[in-house]
Coordinates of C-alpha atoms in Angstrom, one line a residue:
X1 CA 179.7 -28.3 191.3
X2 CA 178.7 -24.9 189.9
X3 CA 175.6 -23.5 188.2
X4 CA 172.4 -21.6 188.9
X5 CA 170.1 -23.2 191.5
X6 CA 166.5 -23.6 190.7
X7 CA 163.7 -22.6 193.2
X8 CA 162.7 -25.6 195.3
X9 CA 159.0 -26.6 195.8
X10 CA 158.9 -24.5 198.9
X11 CA 160.3 -21.3 197.3
X12 CA 158.4 -18.7 195.4
X13 CA 159.7 -17.0 192.3
X14 CA 159.8 -13.2 192.7
X15 CA 156.9 -11.5 191.0
X16 CA 158.0 -9.5 188.0
X17 CA 156.5 -6.5 186.1
X18 CA 155.8 -9.0 183.2
X19 CA 153.6 -11.1 185.6
X20 CA 151.6 -8.0 186.5
X21 CA 151.2 -7.0 182.9
X22 CA 150.0 -10.5 181.9
X23 CA 147.4 -10.6 184.7
X24 CA 146.2 -7.1 183.7
X25 CA 146.1 -7.9 180.0
X26 CA 148.5 -5.1 179.0
X27 CA 152.1 -4.8 177.8
X28 CA 155.0 -4.5 180.3
X29 CA 155.5 -1.0 179.1
X30 CA 151.9 0.0 179.8
X31 CA 152.1 -1.7 183.2
X32 CA 155.2 0.3 184.0
X33 CA 153.6 3.6 183.0
X34 CA 150.5 2.8 185.1
X35 CA 152.5 1.9 188.2
X36 CA 154.8 4.9 187.8
X37 CA 151.9 7.4 187.2
X38 CA 153.2 8.2 183.7
X39 CA 151.8 8.2 180.2
X40 CA 148.4 9.0 178.9
X41 CA 146.4 6.0 180.1
X42 CA 142.8 5.6 180.8
X43 CA 141.9 5.6 184.5
X44 CA 140.4 2.0 184.3
X45 CA 143.7 0.8 182.8
X46 CA 145.7 2.3 185.7
X47 CA 143.2 0.7 188.2
X48 CA 143.4 -2.7 186.5
X49 CA 147.2 -2.7 186.7
X50 CA 147.2 -1.6 190.3
X51 CA 144.7 -4.3 191.2
X52 CA 146.9 -6.9 189.4
X53 CA 150.0 -5.7 191.3
X54 CA 148.2 -5.9 194.6
X55 CA 146.8 -9.3 193.9
X56 CA 150.3 -10.7 193.0
X57 CA 152.1 -8.8 195.8
X58 CA 154.3 -6.9 193.4
X59 CA 156.3 -4.3 195.2
X60 CA 158.8 -2.4 193.0
X61 CA 161.9 -1.0 194.7
X62 CA 160.8 2.6 195.5
X63 CA 164.3 3.9 196.0
X64 CA 165.4 2.6 192.6
X65 CA 162.2 3.9 191.0
X66 CA 162.8 7.4 192.3
X67 CA 166.4 7.4 191.3
X68 CA 165.6 6.3 187.7
X69 CA 162.8 8.8 187.3
X70 CA 164.0 11.7 189.3
X71 CA 160.7 11.7 191.2
X72 CA 159.5 10.9 194.7
X73 CA 156.1 9.6 193.8
X74 CA 154.5 11.8 196.5
X75 CA 152.1 14.7 196.1
X76 CA 150.7 17.2 198.6
X77 CA 147.1 18.0 199.2
X78 CA 146.4 21.3 200.9
X79 CA 142.9 22.1 202.2
X80 CA 141.3 24.9 204.0
X81 CA 138.3 22.8 204.9
X82 CA 139.0 21.7 208.5
X83 CA 135.5 20.1 208.8
X84 CA 136.2 17.9 205.7
X85 CA 132.6 18.2 204.4
X86 CA 133.7 19.0 200.9
X87 CA 137.4 18.3 200.9
X88 CA 137.1 14.7 202.1
X89 CA 135.3 13.4 199.0
X90 CA 137.7 15.3 196.9
X91 CA 140.6 13.7 198.7
X92 CA 139.1 10.2 198.4
X93 CA 138.7 10.7 194.6
X94 CA 142.3 12.0 194.3
X95 CA 143.7 9.1 196.3
X96 CA 141.8 6.6 194.1
X97 CA 143.5 8.0 191.0
X98 CA 146.9 8.5 192.6
X99 CA 146.9 5.1 194.2
X100 CA 146.6 3.5 190.8
X101 CA 150.0 5.1 190.0
X102 CA 151.4 4.1 193.4
X103 CA 151.7 7.7 194.5
X104 CA 151.4 8.7 198.1
X105 CA 149.6 11.7 199.4
X106 CA 150.5 14.1 202.2
X107 CA 147.4 15.9 203.5
X108 CA 147.8 19.3 205.1
X109 CA 144.9 21.3 206.7
X110 CA 145.6 25.1 206.8
X111 CA 142.4 25.9 208.6
X112 CA 142.0 28.9 206.4
X113 CA 145.3 30.5 207.7
X114 CA 147.6 31.9 205.0
X115 CA 150.6 31.8 207.3
X116 CA 150.0 28.1 208.0
X117 CA 149.4 27.5 204.3
X118 CA 152.9 28.9 203.4
X119 CA 154.4 26.8 206.2
X120 CA 152.9 23.7 204.7
X121 CA 154.0 24.6 201.2
X122 CA 157.6 25.0 202.3
X123 CA 157.4 21.7 204.3
X124 CA 156.0 19.8 201.3
X125 CA 158.5 21.3 198.9
X126 CA 161.3 20.3 201.3
X127 CA 160.1 16.7 200.9
X128 CA 160.6 17.1 197.2
X129 CA 156.9 16.3 196.3
X130 CA 156.1 15.9 192.6
X131 CA 153.0 18.2 192.7
X132 CA 150.2 19.8 194.7
X133 CA 146.4 19.6 194.8
X134 CA 144.7 22.6 196.5
X135 CA 141.1 22.3 197.7
X136 CA 138.8 24.0 200.3
X137 CA 135.3 24.5 201.5
X138 CA 134.1 27.1 199.1
X139 CA 133.7 27.3 195.3
X140 CA 134.9 31.0 195.3
X141 CA 138.0 31.6 193.2
X142 CA 141.1 31.8 195.5
X143 CA 144.5 33.5 195.1
X144 CA 147.1 31.1 193.6
X145 CA 149.8 29.6 195.8
X146 CA 153.0 31.5 196.1
X147 CA 155.7 28.8 195.6
X148 CA 159.4 29.3 196.4
X149 CA 160.2 26.6 193.8
X150 CA 158.1 25.5 190.9
X151 CA 156.0 22.3 191.0
X152 CA 152.8 21.4 189.2
X153 CA 149.6 22.6 191.0
X154 CA 146.0 21.7 190.3
X155 CA 143.1 23.5 192.2
X156 CA 140.1 21.4 193.0
X157 CA 136.6 22.5 194.0
X158 CA 137.6 26.2 194.4
X159 CA 139.4 27.5 191.3
X160 CA 142.5 29.6 191.1
X161 CA 141.9 33.2 190.3
X162 CA 144.7 32.9 187.7
X163 CA 143.1 31.5 184.5
X164 CA 146.5 30.1 183.5
X165 CA 146.3 27.6 186.3
X166 CA 144.6 24.3 186.1
X167 CA 141.4 24.1 188.1
X168 CA 138.7 21.4 188.4
X169 CA 135.3 22.5 189.7
X170 CA 131.8 21.2 190.2
X171 CA 129.1 22.4 187.8
X172 CA 126.9 24.7 190.0
X173 CA 125.2 26.2 187.0
X174 CA 124.3 22.9 185.5
X175 CA 123.3 21.5 189.0
X176 CA 120.8 24.4 189.5
X177 CA 119.3 23.8 186.1
X178 CA 118.9 20.0 186.8
X179 CA 117.0 20.9 190.0
X180 CA 114.6 23.3 188.3
X181 CA 114.1 21.2 185.2
X182 CA 113.2 18.3 187.5
X183 CA 110.7 20.4 189.4
X184 CA 109.1 21.6 186.1
X185 CA 109.0 18.0 184.8
X186 CA 106.9 17.1 187.9
X187 CA 104.4 19.8 187.0
X188 CA 105.6 22.6 189.4
X189 CA 105.3 26.2 188.2
X190 CA 105.7 28.4 191.4
X191 CA 109.3 27.7 192.4
X192 CA 110.9 29.6 195.4
X193 CA 114.6 29.6 195.9
X194 CA 116.1 29.8 199.5
X195 CA 119.9 29.8 199.5
X196 CA 123.1 30.8 201.3
X197 CA 125.0 34.1 201.6
X198 CA 124.9 36.4 198.6
X199 CA 128.7 36.9 198.9
X200 CA 129.3 33.2 198.3
X201 CA 129.9 32.2 194.6
X202 CA 128.0 28.9 195.1
X203 CA 124.8 30.7 196.3
X204 CA 124.9 33.4 193.6
X205 CA 125.7 31.0 190.7
X206 CA 123.0 28.5 191.7
X207 CA 120.4 31.3 192.2
X208 CA 121.2 32.9 188.8
X209 CA 120.9 29.7 186.9
X210 CA 117.8 28.6 188.7
X211 CA 116.2 31.9 187.6
X212 CA 117.5 31.4 184.1
X213 CA 116.1 27.9 183.8
X214 CA 112.7 29.2 184.9
X215 CA 112.9 32.1 182.5
X216 CA 113.6 29.7 179.7
X217 CA 110.3 28.0 180.6
X218 CA 108.5 31.4 180.6
X219 CA 108.4 31.5 184.4
X220 CA 110.0 33.5 187.2
X221 CA 110.9 32.8 190.8
X222 CA 108.0 32.7 193.2
X223 CA 108.0 35.9 195.2
X224 CA 110.1 37.6 192.4
X225 CA 113.6 37.0 193.8
X226 CA 115.9 34.5 195.5
X227 CA 116.1 34.6 199.3
X228 CA 119.7 34.7 200.5
X229 CA 120.7 33.9 204.1
X230 CA 122.9 31.4 205.8
X231 CA 124.0 27.8 205.2
X232 CA 121.9 26.5 208.1
X233 CA 118.7 24.7 209.0
X234 CA 117.6 27.8 211.0
X235 CA 117.7 29.9 207.9
X236 CA 116.0 27.1 205.9
X237 CA 113.0 27.4 208.3
X238 CA 113.0 31.2 208.4
X239 CA 113.6 31.6 204.6
X240 CA 110.8 29.1 203.8
X241 CA 108.3 30.9 206.0
X242 CA 109.3 34.1 204.2
X243 CA 108.8 32.4 200.8
X244 CA 105.3 31.3 201.9
X245 CA 104.4 34.8 202.9
X246 CA 105.7 36.3 199.7
X247 CA 104.0 33.7 197.5
X248 CA 101.3 31.7 199.3
X249 CA 100.6 29.6 196.1
X250 CA 104.2 28.3 195.9
X251 CA 104.4 24.7 194.8
X252 CA 108.1 24.0 195.0
X253 CA 111.1 25.1 197.0
X254 CA 114.6 24.7 195.6
X255 CA 117.2 25.2 198.4
X256 CA 120.9 26.1 198.0
X257 CA 122.1 23.3 200.4
X258 CA 120.8 20.2 202.1
X259 CA 121.0 21.9 205.5
X260 CA 118.7 24.7 204.3
X261 CA 116.4 22.1 202.8
X262 CA 116.1 20.2 206.0
X263 CA 115.0 23.4 207.8
X264 CA 112.6 24.1 204.9
X265 CA 111.0 20.7 205.4
X266 CA 110.4 21.5 209.1
X267 CA 108.9 24.9 208.1
X268 CA 106.6 23.3 205.5
X269 CA 105.4 20.8 208.0
X270 CA 104.7 23.6 210.6
X271 CA 102.7 25.5 207.9
X272 CA 100.6 22.4 207.2
X273 CA 102.0 21.9 203.7
X274 CA 102.6 18.3 202.6
X275 CA 105.8 17.3 200.9
X276 CA 105.7 16.5 198.0
X277 CA 101.9 16.5 197.5
X278 CA 101.5 20.2 198.1
X279 CA 105.1 21.5 197.8
X280 CA 108.0 19.7 196.2
X281 CA 111.4 20.2 197.9
X282 CA 114.9 20.0 196.4
X283 CA 118.3 20.4 198.2
X284 CA 121.9 20.7 197.0
X285 CA 125.1 18.8 197.9
X286 CA 123.7 15.3 198.4
X287 CA 125.0 15.2 202.0
X288 CA 123.9 11.6 202.7
X289 CA 123.3 12.0 206.5
X290 CA 121.3 15.2 206.0
X291 CA 119.3 14.0 203.0
X292 CA 118.4 10.7 204.6
X293 CA 117.4 12.5 207.9
X294 CA 115.0 14.9 206.1
X295 CA 111.4 13.9 206.2
X296 CA 110.6 12.8 203.6
X297 CA 114.0 11.9 202.2
X298 CA 115.4 14.7 200.2
X299 CA 115.8 15.0 196.4
X300 CA 119.1 16.8 195.9
X301 CA 121.9 17.7 193.5
X302 CA 125.2 15.7 193.9
X303 CA 128.2 17.7 193.0
X304 CA 130.3 14.6 192.1
X305 CA 133.1 15.7 194.4
X306 CA 134.8 12.3 194.3
X307 CA 135.0 12.8 190.5
X308 CA 136.3 16.3 191.0
X309 CA 139.2 14.9 193.1
X310 CA 139.9 12.0 190.7
X311 CA 140.0 14.4 187.7
X312 CA 142.2 16.8 189.5
X313 CA 144.6 14.0 190.3
X314 CA 144.7 12.8 186.7
X315 CA 145.4 16.4 185.6
X316 CA 148.2 16.6 188.1
X317 CA 149.8 13.4 186.9
X318 CA 149.6 14.7 183.3
X319 CA 151.3 17.9 184.4
X320 CA 154.0 16.0 186.2
X321 CA 154.5 14.1 183.0
X322 CA 155.1 17.3 181.1
X323 CA 151.5 17.9 179.8
X324 CA 150.0 20.6 182.0
X325 CA 146.4 21.7 181.5
X326 CA 145.3 25.3 181.8
X327 CA 142.0 26.9 182.7
X328 CA 138.9 25.6 184.5
X329 CA 137.5 22.1 183.8
X330 CA 133.9 21.6 185.0
X331 CA 132.7 18.2 186.3
X332 CA 129.0 17.6 185.7
X333 CA 126.6 17.3 188.7
X334 CA 123.8 14.8 188.9
X335 CA 120.3 14.8 190.4
X336 CA 119.5 12.2 193.1
X337 CA 115.7 11.8 193.2
X338 CA 114.0 10.9 196.5
X339 CA 110.6 11.2 198.1
X340 CA 110.6 15.0 198.6
X341 CA 109.7 15.5 194.9
X342 CA 108.3 12.2 193.7
X343 CA 106.6 10.0 196.4
X344 CA 107.8 6.4 196.4
X345 CA 111.4 7.1 195.1
X346 CA 114.4 5.6 196.8
X347 CA 117.8 7.3 197.4

């Protein structure tokens, strides 16, 4: 007797792309694009399809997918941030977006060594990656990668010095303005600024726009200028004492990082100034461990680094799909209000 056998009660029918599409509420074509990292789809659509595929246990044949598309569905992420303070949130955001397209990530840490960087570039290209994301620990513009063979590249956090490249960066200018406008809204008028090294773009941009926001309100920095130093608690203490000497009537201190702000909180306590009753305090970066450990908990600017990574990954997928972006895209920062500026706030 011949014919096609039907699945028995104990057998399960293989999950198909149509099943995934039906569960996600999209067409099979949209589901295919989402899982293949192709097409101009909304991030939430890609995520919904990926969740449906995972729930149903749908696993496309990767070898066949690669042969049909001419892609490996892998990308490289090169970082110079061995500590991971800034690159880790960027990586997590990138992985969220890439995972929705079932794309794997190879992470390489160059430790700031240009020779190591070129070694990793050659190694990744030998693996036939579809593209690269480059990130680091500073927002200063960096030299573009020298590639022996062309693949799409997107720079995240620190932009490429070549304006033709695609870069996704946090909004330091807008973040500084958020901090100052918040202090002004709480009634502060004598705002000091203690920040990092003057040769770091993050420090100079934040200082310039803090000063500009005050100028727009008819005010100037307490003490007449920003105080540049190091990204450290020790400098936060020393810089804050210097700010108090230069302007004894200061009623707010805006710091260029959370580490500096934690040192500033210690200095204010040593000087007998209550936070926020006498002097309000704002940091930058929203480093959760540091902000929560500051007493009182620290109001700070969050650079939305996960969103920077997610956006960079979406731009990379678009470039791989033949729609490259050019220039610098800025991701808005947000203010997280805690007790150091308005008593009774929660982080």
